[in-house]
PDB file of C-alpha atoms in Angstrom:
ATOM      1  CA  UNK A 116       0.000   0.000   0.000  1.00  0.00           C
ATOM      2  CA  UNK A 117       1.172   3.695  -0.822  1.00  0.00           C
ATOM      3  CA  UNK A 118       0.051   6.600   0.918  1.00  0.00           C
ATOM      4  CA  UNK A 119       0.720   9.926  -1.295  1.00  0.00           C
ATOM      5  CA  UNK A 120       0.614  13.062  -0.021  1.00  0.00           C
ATOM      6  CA  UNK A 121      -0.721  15.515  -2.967  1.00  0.00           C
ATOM      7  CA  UNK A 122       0.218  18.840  -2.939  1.00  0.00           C
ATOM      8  CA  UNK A 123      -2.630  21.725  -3.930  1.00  0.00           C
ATOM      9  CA  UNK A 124      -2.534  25.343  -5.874  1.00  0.00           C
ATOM     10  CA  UNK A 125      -3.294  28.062  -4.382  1.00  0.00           C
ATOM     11  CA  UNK A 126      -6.251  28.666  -6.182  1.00  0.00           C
ATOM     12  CA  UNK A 127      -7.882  25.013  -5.068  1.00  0.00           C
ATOM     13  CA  UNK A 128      -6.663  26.030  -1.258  1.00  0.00           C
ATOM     14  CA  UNK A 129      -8.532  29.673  -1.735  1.00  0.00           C
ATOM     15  CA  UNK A 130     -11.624  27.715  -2.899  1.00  0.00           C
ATOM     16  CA  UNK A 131     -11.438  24.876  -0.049  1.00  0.00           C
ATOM     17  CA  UNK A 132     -10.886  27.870   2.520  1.00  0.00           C
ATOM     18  CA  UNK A 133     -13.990  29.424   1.638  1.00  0.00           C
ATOM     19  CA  UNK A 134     -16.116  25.889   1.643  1.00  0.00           C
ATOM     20  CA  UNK A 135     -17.337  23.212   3.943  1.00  0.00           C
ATOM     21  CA  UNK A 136     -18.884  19.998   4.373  1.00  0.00           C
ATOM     22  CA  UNK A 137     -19.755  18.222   1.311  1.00  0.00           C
ATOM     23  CA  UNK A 138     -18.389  21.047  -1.224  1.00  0.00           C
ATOM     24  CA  UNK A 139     -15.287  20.151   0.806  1.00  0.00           C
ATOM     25  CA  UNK A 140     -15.222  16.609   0.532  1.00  0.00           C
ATOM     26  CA  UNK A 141     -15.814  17.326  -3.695  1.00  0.00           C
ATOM     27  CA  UNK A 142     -12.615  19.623  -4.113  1.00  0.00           C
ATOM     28  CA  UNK A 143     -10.783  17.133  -2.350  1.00  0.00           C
ATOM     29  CA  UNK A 144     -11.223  14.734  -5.033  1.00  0.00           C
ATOM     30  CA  UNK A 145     -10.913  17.609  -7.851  1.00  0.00           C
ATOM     31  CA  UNK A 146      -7.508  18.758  -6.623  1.00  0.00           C
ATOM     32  CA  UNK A 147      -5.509  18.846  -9.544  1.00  0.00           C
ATOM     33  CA  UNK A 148      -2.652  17.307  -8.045  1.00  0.00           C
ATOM     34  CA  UNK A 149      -4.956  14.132  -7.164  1.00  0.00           C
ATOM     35  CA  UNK A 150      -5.980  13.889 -11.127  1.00  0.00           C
ATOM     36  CA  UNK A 151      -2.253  14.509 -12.098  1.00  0.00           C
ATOM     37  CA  UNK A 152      -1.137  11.748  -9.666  1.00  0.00           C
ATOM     38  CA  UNK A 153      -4.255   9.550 -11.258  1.00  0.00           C
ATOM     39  CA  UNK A 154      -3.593   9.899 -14.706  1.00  0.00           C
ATOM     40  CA  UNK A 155       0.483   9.011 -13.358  1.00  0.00           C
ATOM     41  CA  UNK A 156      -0.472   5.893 -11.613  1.00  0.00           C
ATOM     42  CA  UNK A 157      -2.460   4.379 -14.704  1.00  0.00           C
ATOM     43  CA  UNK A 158       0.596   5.245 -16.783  1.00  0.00           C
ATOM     44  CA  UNK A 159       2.931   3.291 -14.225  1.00  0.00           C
ATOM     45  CA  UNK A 160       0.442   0.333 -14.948  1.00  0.00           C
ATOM     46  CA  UNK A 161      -0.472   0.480 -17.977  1.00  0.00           C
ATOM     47  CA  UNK A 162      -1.724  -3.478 -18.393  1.00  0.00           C
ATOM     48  CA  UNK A 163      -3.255  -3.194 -15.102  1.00  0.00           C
ATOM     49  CA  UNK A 164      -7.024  -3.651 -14.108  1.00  0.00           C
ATOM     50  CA  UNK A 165      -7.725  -0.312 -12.303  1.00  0.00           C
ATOM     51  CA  UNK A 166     -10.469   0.433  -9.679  1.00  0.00           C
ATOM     52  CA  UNK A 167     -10.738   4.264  -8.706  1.00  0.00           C
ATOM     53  CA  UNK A 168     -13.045   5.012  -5.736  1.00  0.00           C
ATOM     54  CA  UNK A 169     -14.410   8.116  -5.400  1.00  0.00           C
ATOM     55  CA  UNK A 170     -17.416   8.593  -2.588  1.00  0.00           C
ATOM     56  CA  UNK A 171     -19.751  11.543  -4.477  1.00  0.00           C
ATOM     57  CA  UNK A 172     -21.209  11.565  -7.871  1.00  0.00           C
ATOM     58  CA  UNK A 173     -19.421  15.041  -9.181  1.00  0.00           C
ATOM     59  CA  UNK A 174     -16.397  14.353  -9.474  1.00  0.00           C
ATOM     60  CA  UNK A 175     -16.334  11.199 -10.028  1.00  0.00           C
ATOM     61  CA  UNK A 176     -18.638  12.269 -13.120  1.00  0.00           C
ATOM     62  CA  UNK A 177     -15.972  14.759 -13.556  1.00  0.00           C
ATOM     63  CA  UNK A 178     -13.220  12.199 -13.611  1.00  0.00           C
ATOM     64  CA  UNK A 179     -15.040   9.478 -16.049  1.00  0.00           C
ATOM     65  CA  UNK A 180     -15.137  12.307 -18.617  1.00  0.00           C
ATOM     66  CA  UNK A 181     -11.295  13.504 -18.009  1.00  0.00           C
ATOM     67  CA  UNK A 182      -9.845   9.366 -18.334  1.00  0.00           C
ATOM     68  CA  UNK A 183     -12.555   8.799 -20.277  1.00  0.00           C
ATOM     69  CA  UNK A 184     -13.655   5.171 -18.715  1.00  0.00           C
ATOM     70  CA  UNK A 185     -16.474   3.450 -17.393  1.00  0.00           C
ATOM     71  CA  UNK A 186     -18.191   3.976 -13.807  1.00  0.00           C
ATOM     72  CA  UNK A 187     -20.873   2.429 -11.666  1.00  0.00           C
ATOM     73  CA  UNK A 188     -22.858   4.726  -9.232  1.00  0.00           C
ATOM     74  CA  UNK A 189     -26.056   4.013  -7.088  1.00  0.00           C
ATOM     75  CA  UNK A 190     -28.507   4.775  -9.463  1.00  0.00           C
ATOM     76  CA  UNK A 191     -26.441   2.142 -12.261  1.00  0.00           C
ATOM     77  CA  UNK A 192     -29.648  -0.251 -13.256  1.00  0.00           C
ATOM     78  CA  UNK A 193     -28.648  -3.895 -12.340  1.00  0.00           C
ATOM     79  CA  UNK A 194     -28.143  -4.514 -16.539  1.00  0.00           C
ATOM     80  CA  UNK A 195     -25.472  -1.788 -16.537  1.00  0.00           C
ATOM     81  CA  UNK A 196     -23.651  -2.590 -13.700  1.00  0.00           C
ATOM     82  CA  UNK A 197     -23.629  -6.174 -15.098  1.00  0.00           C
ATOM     83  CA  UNK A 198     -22.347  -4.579 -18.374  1.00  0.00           C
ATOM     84  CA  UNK A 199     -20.348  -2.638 -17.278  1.00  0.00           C
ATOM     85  CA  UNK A 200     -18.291  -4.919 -15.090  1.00  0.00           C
ATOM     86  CA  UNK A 201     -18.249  -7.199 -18.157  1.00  0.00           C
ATOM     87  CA  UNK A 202     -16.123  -4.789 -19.772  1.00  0.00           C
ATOM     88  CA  UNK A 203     -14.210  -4.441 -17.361  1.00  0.00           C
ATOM     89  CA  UNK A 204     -13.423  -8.012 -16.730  1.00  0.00           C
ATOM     90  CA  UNK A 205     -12.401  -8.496 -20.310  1.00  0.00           C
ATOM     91  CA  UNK A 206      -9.456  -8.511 -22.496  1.00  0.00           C
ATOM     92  CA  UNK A 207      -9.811  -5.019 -24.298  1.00  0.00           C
ATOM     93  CA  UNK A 208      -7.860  -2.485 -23.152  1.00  0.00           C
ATOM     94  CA  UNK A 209      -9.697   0.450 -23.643  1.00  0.00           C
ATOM     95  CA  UNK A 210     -11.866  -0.752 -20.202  1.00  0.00           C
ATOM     96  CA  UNK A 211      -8.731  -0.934 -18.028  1.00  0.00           C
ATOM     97  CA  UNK A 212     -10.068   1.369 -15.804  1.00  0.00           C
ATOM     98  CA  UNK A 213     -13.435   2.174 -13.623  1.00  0.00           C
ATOM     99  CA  UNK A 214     -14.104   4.426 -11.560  1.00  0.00           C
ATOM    100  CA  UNK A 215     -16.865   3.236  -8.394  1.00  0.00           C
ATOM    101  CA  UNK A 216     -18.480   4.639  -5.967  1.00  0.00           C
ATOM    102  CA  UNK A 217     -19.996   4.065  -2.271  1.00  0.00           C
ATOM    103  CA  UNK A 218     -21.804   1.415  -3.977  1.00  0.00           C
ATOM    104  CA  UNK A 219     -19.112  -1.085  -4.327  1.00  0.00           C
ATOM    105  CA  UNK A 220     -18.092  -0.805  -0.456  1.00  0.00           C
ATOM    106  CA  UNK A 221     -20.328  -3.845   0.174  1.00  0.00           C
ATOM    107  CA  UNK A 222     -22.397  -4.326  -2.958  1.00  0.00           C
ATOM    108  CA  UNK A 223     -19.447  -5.162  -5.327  1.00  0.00           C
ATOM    109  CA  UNK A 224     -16.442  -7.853  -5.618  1.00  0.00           C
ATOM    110  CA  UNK A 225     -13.721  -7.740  -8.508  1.00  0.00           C
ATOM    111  CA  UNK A 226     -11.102 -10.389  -8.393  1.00  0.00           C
ATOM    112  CA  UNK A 227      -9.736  -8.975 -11.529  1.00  0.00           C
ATOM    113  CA  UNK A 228      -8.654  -5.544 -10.221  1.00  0.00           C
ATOM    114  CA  UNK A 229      -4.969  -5.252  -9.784  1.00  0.00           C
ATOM    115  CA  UNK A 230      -4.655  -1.937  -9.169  1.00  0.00           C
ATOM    116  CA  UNK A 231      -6.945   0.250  -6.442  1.00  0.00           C
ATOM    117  CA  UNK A 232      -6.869   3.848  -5.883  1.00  0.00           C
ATOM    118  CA  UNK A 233      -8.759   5.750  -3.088  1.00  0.00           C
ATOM    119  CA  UNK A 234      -9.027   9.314  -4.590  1.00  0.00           C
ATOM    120  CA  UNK A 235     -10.136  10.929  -1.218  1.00  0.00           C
ATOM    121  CA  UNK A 236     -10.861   9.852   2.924  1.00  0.00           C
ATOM    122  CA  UNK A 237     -13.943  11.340   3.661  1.00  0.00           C
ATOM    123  CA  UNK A 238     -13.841  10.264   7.578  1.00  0.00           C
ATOM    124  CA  UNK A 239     -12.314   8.321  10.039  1.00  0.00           C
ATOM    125  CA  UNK A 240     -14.440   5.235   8.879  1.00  0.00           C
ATOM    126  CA  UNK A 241     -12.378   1.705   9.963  1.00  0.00           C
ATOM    127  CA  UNK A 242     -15.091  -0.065   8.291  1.00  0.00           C
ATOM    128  CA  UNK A 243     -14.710   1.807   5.177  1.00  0.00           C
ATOM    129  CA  UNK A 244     -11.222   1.356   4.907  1.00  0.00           C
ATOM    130  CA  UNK A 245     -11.294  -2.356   5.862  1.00  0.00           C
ATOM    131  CA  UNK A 246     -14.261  -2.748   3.301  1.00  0.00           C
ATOM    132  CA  UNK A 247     -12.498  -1.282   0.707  1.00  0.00           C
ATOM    133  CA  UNK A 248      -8.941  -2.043   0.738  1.00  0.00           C
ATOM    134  CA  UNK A 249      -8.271  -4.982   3.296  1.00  0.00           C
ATOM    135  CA  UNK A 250     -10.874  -7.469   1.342  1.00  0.00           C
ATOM    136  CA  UNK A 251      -9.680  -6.561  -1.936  1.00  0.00           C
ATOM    137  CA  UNK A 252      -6.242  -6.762  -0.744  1.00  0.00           C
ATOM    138  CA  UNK A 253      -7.200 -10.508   0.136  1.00  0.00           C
ATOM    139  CA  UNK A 254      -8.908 -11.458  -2.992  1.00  0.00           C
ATOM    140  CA  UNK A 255      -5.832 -11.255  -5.091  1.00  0.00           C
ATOM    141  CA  UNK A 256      -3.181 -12.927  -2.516  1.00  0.00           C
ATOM    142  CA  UNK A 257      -2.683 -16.409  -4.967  1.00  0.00           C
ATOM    143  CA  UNK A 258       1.008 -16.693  -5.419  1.00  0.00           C
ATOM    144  CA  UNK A 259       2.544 -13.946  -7.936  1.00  0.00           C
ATOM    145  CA  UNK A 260      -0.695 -12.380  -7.486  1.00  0.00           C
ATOM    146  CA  UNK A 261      -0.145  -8.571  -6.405  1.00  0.00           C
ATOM    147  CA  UNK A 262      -2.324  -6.014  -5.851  1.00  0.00           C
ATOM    148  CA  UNK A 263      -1.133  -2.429  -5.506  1.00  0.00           C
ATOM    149  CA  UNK A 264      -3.336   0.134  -3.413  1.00  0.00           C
ATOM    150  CA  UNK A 265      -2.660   3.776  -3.471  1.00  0.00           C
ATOM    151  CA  UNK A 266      -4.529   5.646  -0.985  1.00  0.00           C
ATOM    152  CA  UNK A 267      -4.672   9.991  -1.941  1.00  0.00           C
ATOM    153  CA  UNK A 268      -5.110  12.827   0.420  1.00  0.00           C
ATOM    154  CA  UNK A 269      -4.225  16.320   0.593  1.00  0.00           C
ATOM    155  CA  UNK A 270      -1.917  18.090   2.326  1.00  0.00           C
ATOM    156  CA  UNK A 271      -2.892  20.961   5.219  1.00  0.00           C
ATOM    157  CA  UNK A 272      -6.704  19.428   5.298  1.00  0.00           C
ATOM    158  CA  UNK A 273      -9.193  17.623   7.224  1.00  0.00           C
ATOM    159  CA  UNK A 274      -8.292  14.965   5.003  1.00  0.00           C
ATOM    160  CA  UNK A 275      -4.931  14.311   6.390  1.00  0.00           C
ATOM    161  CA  UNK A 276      -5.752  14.320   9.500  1.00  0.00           C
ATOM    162  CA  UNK A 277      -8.520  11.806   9.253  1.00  0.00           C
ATOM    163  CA  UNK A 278      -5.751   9.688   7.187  1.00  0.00           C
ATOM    164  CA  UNK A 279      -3.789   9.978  10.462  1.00  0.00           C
ATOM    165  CA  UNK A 280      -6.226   8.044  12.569  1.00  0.00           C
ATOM    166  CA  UNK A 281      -6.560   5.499   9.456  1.00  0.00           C
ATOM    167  CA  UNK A 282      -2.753   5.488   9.469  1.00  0.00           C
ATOM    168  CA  UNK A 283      -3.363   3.941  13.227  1.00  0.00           C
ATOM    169  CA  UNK A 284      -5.883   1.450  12.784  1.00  0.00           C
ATOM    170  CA  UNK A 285      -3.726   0.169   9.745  1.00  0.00           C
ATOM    171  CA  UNK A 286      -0.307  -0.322  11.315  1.00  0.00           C
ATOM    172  CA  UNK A 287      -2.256  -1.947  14.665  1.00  0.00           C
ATOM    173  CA  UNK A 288      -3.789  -4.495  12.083  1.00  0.00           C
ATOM    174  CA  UNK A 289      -0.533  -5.263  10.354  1.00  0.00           C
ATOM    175  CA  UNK A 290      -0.755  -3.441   7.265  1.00  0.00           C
ATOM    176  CA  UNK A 291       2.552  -1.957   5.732  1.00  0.00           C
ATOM    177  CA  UNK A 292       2.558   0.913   3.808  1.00  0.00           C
ATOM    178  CA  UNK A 293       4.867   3.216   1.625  1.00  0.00           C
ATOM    179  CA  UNK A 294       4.927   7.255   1.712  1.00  0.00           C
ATOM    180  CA  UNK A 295       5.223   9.745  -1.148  1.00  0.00           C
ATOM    181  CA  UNK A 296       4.762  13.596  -1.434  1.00  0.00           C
ATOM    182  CA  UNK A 297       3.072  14.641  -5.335  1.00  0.00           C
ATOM    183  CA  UNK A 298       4.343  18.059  -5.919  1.00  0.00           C
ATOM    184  CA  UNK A 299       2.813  18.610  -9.721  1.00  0.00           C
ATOM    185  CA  UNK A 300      -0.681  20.734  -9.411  1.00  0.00           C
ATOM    186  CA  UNK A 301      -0.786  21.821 -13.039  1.00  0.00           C
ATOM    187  CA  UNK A 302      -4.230  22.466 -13.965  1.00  0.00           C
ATOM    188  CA  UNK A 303      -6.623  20.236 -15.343  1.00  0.00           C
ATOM    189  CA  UNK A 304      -9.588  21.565 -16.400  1.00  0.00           C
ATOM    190  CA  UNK A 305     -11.985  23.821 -14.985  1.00  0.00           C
ATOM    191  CA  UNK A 306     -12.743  22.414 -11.708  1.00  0.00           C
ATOM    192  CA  UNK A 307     -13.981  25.086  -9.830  1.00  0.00           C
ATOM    193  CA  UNK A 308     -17.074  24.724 -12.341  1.00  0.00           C
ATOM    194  CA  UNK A 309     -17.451  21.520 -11.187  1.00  0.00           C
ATOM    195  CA  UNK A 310     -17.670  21.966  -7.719  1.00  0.00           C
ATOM    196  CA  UNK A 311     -19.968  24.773  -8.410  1.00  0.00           C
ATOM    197  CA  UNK A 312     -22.542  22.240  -9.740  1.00  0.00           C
ATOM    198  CA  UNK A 313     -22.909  19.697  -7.158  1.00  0.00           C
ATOM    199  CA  UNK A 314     -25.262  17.126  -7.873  1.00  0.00           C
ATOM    200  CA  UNK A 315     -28.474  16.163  -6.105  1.00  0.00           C
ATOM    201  CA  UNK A 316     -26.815  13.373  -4.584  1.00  0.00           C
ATOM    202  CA  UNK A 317     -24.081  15.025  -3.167  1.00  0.00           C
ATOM    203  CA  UNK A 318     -25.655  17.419  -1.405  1.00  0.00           C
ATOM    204  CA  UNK A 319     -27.992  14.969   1.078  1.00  0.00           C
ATOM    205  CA  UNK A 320     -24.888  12.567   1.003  1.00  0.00           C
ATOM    206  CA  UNK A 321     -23.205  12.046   4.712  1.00  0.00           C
ATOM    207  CA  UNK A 322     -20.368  10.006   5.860  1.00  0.00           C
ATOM    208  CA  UNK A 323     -21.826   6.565   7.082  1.00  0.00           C
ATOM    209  CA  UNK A 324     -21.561   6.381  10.939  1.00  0.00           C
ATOM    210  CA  UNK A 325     -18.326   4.273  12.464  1.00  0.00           C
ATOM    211  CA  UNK A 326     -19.838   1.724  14.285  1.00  0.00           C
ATOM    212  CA  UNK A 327     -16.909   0.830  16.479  1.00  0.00           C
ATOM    213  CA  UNK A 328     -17.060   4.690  17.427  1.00  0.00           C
ATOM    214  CA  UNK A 329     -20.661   4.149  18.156  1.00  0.00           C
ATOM    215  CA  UNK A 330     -20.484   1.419  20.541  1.00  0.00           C
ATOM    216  CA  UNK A 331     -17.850   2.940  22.454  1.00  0.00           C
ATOM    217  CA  UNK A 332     -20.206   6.035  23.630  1.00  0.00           C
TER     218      UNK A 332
END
């Protein structure tokens, strides 16, 4: 697993100043040094079968249209997702990568993915990170089987520090991990647009509750 710390422009740490809540959770996924680092990681592997999560619908519209790949949301009929994954799962290059979101925390297994990417850390969520790394870590451990997790977050936010508690419950189960600072935040596109528009979705989204937190009250 590799942990990289993304650096942001000044104009994305003007707009996260002025925001909160969920329009901050959205520019953390838009940072321009997260796509840069994206669009690097896919390069690194280019043969690779590569599974993006990204928690809210925006950007992760936003990103399907900038790699230009398939994704799976909630609202993804039960044909699509079927179809979709189908692509995914086969031989063709051009469907090397998908992008998921929430939905595939518990609703989803792919024993093909070789590479998975965590474009932002919402909360302090154990479960989430468990759900989403730790079992898919497992699916691919057959010998000469490796899977290769890279985990984003920004540096000077909220992000980082909830990536701090993760960075806890990670090395208490065992987990071993790799660090790396991203300096390149050349612009990608208008994202301030983006996060501008926030979709329906979005906007009632919340964090889902840590239930170990929960129980400890």
């Amino acid at each position: 697993m590799r942990v990289v710390t993304c650096a942001v422009s000044d104009e994305w740490r003007k707009l996260y100043d002025e925001s909160n809540g969920v329009r901050r959770n959205v520019l953390n996924v838009l940072n321009p040094g997260k796509i840069n680092k994206v669009r690097d990681i896919i390069g690194l592997h280019p043969s690779k079968k590569i599974v993006v999560f990204i928690d809210y619908v925006t950007p992760l519209e936003y990103l399907k249209s900038e790699l230009k790949c398939i994704a799976i949301v909630g609202t993804t009929s039960d044909r699509e997702r079927a179809s979709m994954l189908m692509l995914f799962e086969s031989t063709n290059a051009r469907h090397n990568v998908i992008i998921l979101s929430k939905v595939a925390d518990t609703g989803i297994d792919i024993p093909t993915a070789e590479v998975i990417i965590e474009m932002s850390v919402i909360d302090r969520s154990q479960r989430q990170m468990t759900q989403r790394v730790g079992r898919k870590v497992r699916i691919n451990n057959s010998p000469g089987k490796v899977t290769y997790v890279y985990t984003l977050v920004n540096e000077g936010t909220q992000e980082y520090a909830y990536w701090e508690v993760r960075k806890q419950f990670l090395e208490s189960e065992d987990y071993t991990f790799a660090s790396e600072e991203y300096s390149n935040v050349t612009e990608c596109g208008d994202f301030s647009s983006v996060v501008s528009d926030i979709k329906k979705e979005d906007d009632t989204a919340a964090p889902a509750p840590d239930k170990k937190k929960q129980k400890t009250r």
